[in-house]
PDB file of C-alpha atoms and ligand atoms in Angstrom:
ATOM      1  CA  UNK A  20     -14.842 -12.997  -3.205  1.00 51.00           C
ATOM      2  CA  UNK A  21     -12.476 -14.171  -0.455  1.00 60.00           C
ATOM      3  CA  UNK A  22     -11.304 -10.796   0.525  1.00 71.00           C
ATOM      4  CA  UNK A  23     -14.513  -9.378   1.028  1.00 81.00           C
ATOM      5  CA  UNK A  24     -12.796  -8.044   4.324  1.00 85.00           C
ATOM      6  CA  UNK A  25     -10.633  -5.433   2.398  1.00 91.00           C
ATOM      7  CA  UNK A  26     -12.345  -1.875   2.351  1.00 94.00           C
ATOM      8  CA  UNK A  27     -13.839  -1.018  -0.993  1.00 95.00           C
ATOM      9  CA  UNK A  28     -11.476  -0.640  -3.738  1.00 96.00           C
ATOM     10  CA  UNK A  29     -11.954   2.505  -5.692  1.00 97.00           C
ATOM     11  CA  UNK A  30      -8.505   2.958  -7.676  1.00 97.00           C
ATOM     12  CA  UNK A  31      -8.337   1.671 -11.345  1.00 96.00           C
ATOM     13  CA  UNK A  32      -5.475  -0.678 -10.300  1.00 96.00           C
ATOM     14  CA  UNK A  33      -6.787  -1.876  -7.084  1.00 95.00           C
ATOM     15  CA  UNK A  34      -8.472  -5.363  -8.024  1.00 95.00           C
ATOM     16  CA  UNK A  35      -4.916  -6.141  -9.299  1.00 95.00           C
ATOM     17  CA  UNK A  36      -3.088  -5.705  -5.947  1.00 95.00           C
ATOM     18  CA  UNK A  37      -5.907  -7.499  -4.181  1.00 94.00           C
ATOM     19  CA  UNK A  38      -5.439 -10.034  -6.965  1.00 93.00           C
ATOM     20  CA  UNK A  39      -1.858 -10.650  -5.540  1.00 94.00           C
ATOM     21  CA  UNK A  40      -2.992 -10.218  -2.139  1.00 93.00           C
ATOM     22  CA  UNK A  41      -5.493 -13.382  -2.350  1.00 93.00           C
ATOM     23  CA  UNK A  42      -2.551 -15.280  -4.123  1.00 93.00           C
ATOM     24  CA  UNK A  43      -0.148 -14.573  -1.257  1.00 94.00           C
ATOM     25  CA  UNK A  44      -3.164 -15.158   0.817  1.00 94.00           C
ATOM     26  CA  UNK A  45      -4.006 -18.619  -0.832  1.00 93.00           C
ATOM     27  CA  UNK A  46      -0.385 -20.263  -0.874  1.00 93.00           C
ATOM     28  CA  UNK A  47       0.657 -18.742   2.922  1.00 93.00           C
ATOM     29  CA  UNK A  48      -2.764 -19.996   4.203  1.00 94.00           C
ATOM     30  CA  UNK A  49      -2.444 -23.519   2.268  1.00 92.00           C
ATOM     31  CA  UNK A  50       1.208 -23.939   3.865  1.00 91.00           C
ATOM     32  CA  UNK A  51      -0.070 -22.709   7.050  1.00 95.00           C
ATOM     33  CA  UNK A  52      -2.712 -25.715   7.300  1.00 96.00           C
ATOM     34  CA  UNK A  53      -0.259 -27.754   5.967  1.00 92.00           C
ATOM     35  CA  UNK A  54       2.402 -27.215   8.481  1.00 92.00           C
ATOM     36  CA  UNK A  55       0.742 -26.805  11.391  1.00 97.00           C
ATOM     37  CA  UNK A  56      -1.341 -30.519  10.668  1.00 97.00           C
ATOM     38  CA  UNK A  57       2.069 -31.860  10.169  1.00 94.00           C
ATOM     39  CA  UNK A  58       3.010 -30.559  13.327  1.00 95.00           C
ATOM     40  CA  UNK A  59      -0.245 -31.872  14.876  1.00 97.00           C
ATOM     41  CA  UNK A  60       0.146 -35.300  13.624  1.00 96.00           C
ATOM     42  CA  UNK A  61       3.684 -35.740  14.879  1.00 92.00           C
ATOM     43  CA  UNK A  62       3.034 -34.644  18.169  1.00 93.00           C
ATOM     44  CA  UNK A  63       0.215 -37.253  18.450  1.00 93.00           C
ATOM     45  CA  UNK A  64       2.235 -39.863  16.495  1.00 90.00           C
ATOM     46  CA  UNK A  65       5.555 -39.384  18.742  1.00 87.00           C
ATOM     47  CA  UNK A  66       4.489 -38.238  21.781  1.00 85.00           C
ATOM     48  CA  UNK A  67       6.428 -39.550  25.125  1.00 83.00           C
ATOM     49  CA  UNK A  68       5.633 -43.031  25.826  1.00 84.00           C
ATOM     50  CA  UNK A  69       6.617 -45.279  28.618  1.00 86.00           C
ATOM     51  CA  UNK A  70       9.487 -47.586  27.827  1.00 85.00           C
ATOM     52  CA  UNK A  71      10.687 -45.531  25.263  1.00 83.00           C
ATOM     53  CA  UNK A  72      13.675 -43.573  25.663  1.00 83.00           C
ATOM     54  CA  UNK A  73      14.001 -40.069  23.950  1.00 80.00           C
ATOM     55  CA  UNK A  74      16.665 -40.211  21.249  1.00 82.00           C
ATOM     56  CA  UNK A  75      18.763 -37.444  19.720  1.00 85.00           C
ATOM     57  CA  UNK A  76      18.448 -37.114  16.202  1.00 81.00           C
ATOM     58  CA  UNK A  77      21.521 -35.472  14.564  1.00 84.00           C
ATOM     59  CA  UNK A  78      19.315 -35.309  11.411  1.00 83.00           C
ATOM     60  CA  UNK A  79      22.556 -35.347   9.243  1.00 87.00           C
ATOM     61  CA  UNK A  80      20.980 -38.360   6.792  1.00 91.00           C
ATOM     62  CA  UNK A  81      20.034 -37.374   3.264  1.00 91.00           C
ATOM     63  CA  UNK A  82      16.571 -39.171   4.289  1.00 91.00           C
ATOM     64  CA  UNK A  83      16.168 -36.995   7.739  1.00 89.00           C
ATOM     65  CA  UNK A  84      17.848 -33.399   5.844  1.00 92.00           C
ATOM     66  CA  UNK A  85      15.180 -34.140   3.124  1.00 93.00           C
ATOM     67  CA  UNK A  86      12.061 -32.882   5.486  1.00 88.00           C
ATOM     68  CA  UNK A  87      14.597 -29.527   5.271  1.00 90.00           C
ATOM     69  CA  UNK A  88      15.572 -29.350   1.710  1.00 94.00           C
ATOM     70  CA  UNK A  89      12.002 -30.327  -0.003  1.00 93.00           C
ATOM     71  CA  UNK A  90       9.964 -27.734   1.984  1.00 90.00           C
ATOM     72  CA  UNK A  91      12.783 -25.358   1.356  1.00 94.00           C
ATOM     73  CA  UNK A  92      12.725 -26.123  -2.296  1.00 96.00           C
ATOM     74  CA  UNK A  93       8.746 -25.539  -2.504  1.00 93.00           C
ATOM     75  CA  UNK A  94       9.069 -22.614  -0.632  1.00 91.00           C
ATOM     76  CA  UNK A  95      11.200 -21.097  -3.097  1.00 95.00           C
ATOM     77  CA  UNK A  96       9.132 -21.944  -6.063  1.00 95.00           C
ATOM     78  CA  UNK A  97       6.087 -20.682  -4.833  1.00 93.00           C
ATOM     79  CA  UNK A  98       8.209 -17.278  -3.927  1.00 94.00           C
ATOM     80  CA  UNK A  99       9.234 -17.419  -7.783  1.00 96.00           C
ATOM     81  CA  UNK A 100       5.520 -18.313  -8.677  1.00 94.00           C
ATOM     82  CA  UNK A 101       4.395 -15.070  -6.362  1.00 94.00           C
ATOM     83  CA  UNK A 102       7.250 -13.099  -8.138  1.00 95.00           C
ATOM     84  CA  UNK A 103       5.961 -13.894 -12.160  1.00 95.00           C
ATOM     85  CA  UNK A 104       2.832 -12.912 -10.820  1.00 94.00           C
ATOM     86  CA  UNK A 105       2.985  -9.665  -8.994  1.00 94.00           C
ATOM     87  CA  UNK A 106       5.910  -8.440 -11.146  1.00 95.00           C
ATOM     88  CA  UNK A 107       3.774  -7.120 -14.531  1.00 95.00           C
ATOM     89  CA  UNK A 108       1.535  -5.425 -11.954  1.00 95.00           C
ATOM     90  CA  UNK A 109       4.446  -3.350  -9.656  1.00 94.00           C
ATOM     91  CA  UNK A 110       5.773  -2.714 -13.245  1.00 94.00           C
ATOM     92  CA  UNK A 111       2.542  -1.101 -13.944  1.00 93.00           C
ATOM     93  CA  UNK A 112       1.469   0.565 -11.033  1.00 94.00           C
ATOM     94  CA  UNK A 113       4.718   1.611  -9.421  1.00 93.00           C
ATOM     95  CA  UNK A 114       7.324   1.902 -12.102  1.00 92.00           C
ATOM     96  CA  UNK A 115       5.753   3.922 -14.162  1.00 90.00           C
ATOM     97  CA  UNK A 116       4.034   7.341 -14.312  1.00 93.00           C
ATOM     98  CA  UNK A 117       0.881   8.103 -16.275  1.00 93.00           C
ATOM     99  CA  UNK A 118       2.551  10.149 -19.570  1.00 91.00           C
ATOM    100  CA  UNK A 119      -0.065  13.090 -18.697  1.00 92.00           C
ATOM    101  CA  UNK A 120      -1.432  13.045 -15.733  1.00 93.00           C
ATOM    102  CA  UNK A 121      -4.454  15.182 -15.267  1.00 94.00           C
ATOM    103  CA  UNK A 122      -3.586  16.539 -11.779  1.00 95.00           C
ATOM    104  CA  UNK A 123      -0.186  16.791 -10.242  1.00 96.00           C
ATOM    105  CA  UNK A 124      -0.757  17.457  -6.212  1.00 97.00           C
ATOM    106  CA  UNK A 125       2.266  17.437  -3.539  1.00 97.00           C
ATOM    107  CA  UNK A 126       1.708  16.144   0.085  1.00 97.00           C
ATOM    108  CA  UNK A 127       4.052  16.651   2.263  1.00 97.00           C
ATOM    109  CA  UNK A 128       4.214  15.109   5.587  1.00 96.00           C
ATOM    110  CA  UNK A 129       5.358  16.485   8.993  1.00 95.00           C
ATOM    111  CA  UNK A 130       5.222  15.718  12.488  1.00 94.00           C
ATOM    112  CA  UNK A 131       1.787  15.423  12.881  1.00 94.00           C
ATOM    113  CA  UNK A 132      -0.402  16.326   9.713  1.00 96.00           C
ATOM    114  CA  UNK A 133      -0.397  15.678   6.145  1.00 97.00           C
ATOM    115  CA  UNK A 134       0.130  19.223   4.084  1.00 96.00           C
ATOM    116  CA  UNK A 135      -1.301  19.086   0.972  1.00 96.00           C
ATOM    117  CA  UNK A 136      -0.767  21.428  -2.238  1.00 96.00           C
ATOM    118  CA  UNK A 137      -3.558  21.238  -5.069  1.00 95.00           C
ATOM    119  CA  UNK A 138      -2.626  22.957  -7.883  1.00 93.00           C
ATOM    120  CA  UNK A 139      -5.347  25.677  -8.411  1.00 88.00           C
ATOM    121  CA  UNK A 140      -7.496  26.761 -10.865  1.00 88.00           C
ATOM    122  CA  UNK A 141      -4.608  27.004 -13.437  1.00 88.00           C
ATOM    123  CA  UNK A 142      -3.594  23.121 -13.129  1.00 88.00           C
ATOM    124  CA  UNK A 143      -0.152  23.879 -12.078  1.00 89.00           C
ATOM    125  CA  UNK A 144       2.137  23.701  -8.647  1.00 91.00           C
ATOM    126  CA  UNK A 145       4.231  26.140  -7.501  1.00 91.00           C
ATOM    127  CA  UNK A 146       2.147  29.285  -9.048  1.00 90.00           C
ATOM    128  CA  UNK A 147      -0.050  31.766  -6.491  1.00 89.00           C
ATOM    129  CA  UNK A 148      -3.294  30.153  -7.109  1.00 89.00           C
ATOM    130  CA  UNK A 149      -2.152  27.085  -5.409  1.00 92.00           C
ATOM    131  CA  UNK A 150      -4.370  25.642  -2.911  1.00 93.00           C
ATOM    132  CA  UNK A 151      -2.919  24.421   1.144  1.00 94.00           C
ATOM    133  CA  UNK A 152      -4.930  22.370   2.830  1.00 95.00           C
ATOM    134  CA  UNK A 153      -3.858  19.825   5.957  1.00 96.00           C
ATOM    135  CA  UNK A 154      -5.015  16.615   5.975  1.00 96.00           C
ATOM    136  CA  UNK A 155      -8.188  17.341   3.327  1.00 96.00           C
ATOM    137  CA  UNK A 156      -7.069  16.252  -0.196  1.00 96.00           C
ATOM    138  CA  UNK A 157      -9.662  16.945  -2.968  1.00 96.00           C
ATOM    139  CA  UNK A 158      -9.524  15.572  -6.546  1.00 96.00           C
ATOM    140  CA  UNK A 159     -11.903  14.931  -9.083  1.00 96.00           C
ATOM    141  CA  UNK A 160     -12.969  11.671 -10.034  1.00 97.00           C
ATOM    142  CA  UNK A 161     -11.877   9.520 -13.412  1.00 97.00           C
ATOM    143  CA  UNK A 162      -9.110  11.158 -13.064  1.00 96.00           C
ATOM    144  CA  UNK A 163      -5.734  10.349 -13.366  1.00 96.00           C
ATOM    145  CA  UNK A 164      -3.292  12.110 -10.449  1.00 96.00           C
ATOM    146  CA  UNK A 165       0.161  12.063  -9.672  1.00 97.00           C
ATOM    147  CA  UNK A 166       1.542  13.156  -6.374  1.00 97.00           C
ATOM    148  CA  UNK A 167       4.767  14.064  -5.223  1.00 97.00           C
ATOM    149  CA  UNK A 168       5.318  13.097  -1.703  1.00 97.00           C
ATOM    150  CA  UNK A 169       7.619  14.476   0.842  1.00 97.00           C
ATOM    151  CA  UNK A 170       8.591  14.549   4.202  1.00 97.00           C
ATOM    152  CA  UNK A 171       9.917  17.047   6.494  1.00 95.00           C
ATOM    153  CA  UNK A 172      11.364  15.724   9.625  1.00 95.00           C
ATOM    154  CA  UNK A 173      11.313  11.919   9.389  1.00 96.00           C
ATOM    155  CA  UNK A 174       9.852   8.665   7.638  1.00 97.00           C
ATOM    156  CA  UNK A 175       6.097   8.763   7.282  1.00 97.00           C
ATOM    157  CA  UNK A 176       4.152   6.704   4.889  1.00 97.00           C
ATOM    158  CA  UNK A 177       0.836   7.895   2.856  1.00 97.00           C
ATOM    159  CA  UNK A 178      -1.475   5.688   3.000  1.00 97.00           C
ATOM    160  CA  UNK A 179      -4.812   5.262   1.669  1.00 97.00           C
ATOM    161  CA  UNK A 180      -6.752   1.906   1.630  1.00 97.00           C
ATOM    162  CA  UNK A 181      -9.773   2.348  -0.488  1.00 97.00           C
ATOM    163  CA  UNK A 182      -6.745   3.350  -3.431  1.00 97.00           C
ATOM    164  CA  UNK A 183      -4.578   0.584  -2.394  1.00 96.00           C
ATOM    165  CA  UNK A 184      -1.927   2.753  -1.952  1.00 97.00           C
ATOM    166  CA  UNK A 185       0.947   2.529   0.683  1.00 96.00           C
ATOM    167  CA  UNK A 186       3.883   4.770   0.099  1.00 97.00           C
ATOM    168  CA  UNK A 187       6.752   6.101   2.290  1.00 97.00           C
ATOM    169  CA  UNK A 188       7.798   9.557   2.365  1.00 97.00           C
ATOM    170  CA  UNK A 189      11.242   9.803   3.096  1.00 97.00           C
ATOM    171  CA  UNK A 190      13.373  13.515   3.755  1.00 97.00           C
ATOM    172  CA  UNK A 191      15.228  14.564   1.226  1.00 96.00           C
ATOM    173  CA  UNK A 192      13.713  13.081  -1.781  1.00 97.00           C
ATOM    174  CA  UNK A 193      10.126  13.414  -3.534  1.00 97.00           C
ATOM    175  CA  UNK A 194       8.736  10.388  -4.502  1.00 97.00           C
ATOM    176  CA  UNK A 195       6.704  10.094  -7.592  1.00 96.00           C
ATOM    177  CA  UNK A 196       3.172   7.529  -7.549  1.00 96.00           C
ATOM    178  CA  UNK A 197       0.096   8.218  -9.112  1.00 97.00           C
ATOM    179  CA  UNK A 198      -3.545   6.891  -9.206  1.00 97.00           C
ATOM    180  CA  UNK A 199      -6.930   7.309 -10.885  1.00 97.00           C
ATOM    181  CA  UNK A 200     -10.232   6.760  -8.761  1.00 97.00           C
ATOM    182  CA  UNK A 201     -13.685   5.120  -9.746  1.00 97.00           C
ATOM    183  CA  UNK A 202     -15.897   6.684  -7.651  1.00 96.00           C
ATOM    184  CA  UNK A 203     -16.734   9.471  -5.503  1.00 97.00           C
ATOM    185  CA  UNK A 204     -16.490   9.816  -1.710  1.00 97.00           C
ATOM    186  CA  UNK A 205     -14.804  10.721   1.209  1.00 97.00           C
ATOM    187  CA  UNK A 206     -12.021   8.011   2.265  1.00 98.00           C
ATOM    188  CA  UNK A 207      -9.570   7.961   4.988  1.00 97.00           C
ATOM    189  CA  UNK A 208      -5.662   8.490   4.950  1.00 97.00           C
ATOM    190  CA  UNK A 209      -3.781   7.670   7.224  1.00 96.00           C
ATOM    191  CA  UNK A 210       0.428   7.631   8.338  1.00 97.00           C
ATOM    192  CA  UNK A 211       1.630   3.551   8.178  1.00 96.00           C
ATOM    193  CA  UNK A 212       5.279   4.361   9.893  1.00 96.00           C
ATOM    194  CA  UNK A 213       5.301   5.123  13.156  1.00 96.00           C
ATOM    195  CA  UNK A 214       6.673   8.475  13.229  1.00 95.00           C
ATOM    196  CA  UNK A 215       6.392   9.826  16.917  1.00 94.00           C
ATOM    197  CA  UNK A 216       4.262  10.286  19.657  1.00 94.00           C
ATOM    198  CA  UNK A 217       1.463  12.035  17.573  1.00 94.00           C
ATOM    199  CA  UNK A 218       1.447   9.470  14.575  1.00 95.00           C
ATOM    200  CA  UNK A 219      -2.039   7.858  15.399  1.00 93.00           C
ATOM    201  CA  UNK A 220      -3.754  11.632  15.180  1.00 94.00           C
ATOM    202  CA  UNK A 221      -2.343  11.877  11.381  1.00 95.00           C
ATOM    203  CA  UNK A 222      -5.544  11.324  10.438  1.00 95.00           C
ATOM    204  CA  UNK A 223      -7.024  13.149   7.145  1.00 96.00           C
ATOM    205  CA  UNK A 224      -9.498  12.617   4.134  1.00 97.00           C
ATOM    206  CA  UNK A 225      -9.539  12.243   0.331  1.00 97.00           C
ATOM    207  CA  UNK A 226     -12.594  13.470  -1.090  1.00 97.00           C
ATOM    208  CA  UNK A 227     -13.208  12.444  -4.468  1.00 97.00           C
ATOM    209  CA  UNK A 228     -16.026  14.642  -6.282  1.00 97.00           C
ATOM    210  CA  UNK A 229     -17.279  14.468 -10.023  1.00 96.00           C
ATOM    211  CA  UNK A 230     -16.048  17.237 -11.470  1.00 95.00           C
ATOM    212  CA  UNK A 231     -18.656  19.796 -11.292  1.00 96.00           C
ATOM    213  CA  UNK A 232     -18.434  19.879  -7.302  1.00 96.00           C
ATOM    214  CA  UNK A 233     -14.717  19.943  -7.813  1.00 95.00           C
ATOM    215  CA  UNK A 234     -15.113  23.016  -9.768  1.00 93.00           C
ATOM    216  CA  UNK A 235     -17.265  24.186  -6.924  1.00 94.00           C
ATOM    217  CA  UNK A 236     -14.845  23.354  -4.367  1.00 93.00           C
ATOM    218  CA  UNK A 237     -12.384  24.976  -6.323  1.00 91.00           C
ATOM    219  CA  UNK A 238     -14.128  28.297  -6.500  1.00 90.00           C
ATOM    220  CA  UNK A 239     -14.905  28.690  -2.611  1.00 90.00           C
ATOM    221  CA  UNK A 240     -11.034  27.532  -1.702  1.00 86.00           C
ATOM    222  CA  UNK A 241      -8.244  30.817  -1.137  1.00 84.00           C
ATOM    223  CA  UNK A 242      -5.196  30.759  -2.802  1.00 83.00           C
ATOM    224  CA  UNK A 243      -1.995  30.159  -0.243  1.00 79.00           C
ATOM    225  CA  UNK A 244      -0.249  32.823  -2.031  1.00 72.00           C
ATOM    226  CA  UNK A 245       2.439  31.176  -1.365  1.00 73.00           C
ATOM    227  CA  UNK A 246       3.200  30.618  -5.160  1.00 61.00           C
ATOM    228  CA  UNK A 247       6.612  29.697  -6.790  1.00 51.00           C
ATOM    229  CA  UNK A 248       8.510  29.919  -3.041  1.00 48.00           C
ATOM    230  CA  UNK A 249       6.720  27.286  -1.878  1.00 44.00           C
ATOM    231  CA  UNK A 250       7.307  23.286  -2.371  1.00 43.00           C
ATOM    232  CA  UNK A 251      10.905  21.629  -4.317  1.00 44.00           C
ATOM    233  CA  UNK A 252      12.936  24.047  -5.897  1.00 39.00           C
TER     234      UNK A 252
HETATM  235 CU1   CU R 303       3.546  10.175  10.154  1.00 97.92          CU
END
């Protein structure tokens, strides 16, 4: 596998994003070569030789606009080609939610830490068995979660390699993604948007535990207490 660089994937969609990673990957890199050898071979080919004056070329000629308009064209049509391709997938991942999720969790993200409501022992948000942590999320594995993500004071962005996941959290709105992981682990998230002076310590970890520990985990946690006052009205 080409990307063998990416961390471990461990979401049930993840091969399909790296699948339009190594595409975008593939055609940039192939254009890159391309180009730049191009480049090469005309500054080799043309360079400044004696007796030759330099000559300004207006490049108005369908023949000379043509090194513009054919590159352009290609350019395009790959864009289309990247566009049938990763479209099904954002349809699947992004536009849609799982029709019953097995978890619901909220994280919420403030200048500097991620705060993070699990649901409790009852399954649900917003009741008094609902569980706070900061920057520790918990969920069992093979399963499938959806989290509602918000921010308090400006942008910040979940992210979480090993799920392929990248999403912003913007204030004012709660933004609905889900995902379903293959194996357990602790993995790290981190904030992708720069968000002030404290953004590179918003640091936490997703621990992903067959369901037995999660039970376990469960049992040792306290309530927040904070119950129905607590969250989106
Ligand atoms: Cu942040």
């Amino acid at each position: 596998m080409m990307l063998h660089w990416l961390p471990i994937n461990i979401s049930t969609y993840g091969h399909k994003i790296d699948h339009v990673i190594l595409v975008i990957y593939l055609i940039v890199g192939i254009w890159f070569l391309l180009a730049e050898g191009i480049l090469g071979y005309f500054i080799i080919r043309y360079h400044r030789s004696k007796g030759q004056p330099a000559i300004f070329q207006p490049g108005t000629s369908l023949r000379s606009l043509m090194w513009v308009l054919i590159p352009a064209a290609l350019v395009l049509a790959f864009d289309i080609g990247i566009e049938v391709v990763q479209g099904p997938i954002w349809e699947e991942i992004k536009m849609n939610l799982p029709e019953k999720p097995d978890q619901t969790i909220r994280i919420r993200g403030r200048q500097f830490v991620w705060e993070i409501t699990h649901p409790g022992p009852d399954g649900r948000l917003d009741t008094a068995d609902d569980i706070k942590t900061f920057n520790q999320l918990t969920i069992p594995v093979h399963q499938k979660i959806v989290f509602e993500l918000q921010a308090e004071d400006v942008i910040h962005s979940l992210w979480i390699p090993n799920l392929r996941l990248k999403q912003d959290a913007v204030p004012g709105r709660t933004i609905r993604g889900w995902f379903e992981t293959m194996q357990t682990g602790t993995y790290p998230i981190a904030c992708a948007e720069l968000c002030g002076s404290g953004h590179g310590t918003m640091q936490g970890q997703l621990h992903v535990m067959d369901f037995a520990d999660y039970q376990k985990w469960l049992a040792e946690q306290t309530p927040s207490g904070e119950g129905a006052t607590s969250g989106t009205p």
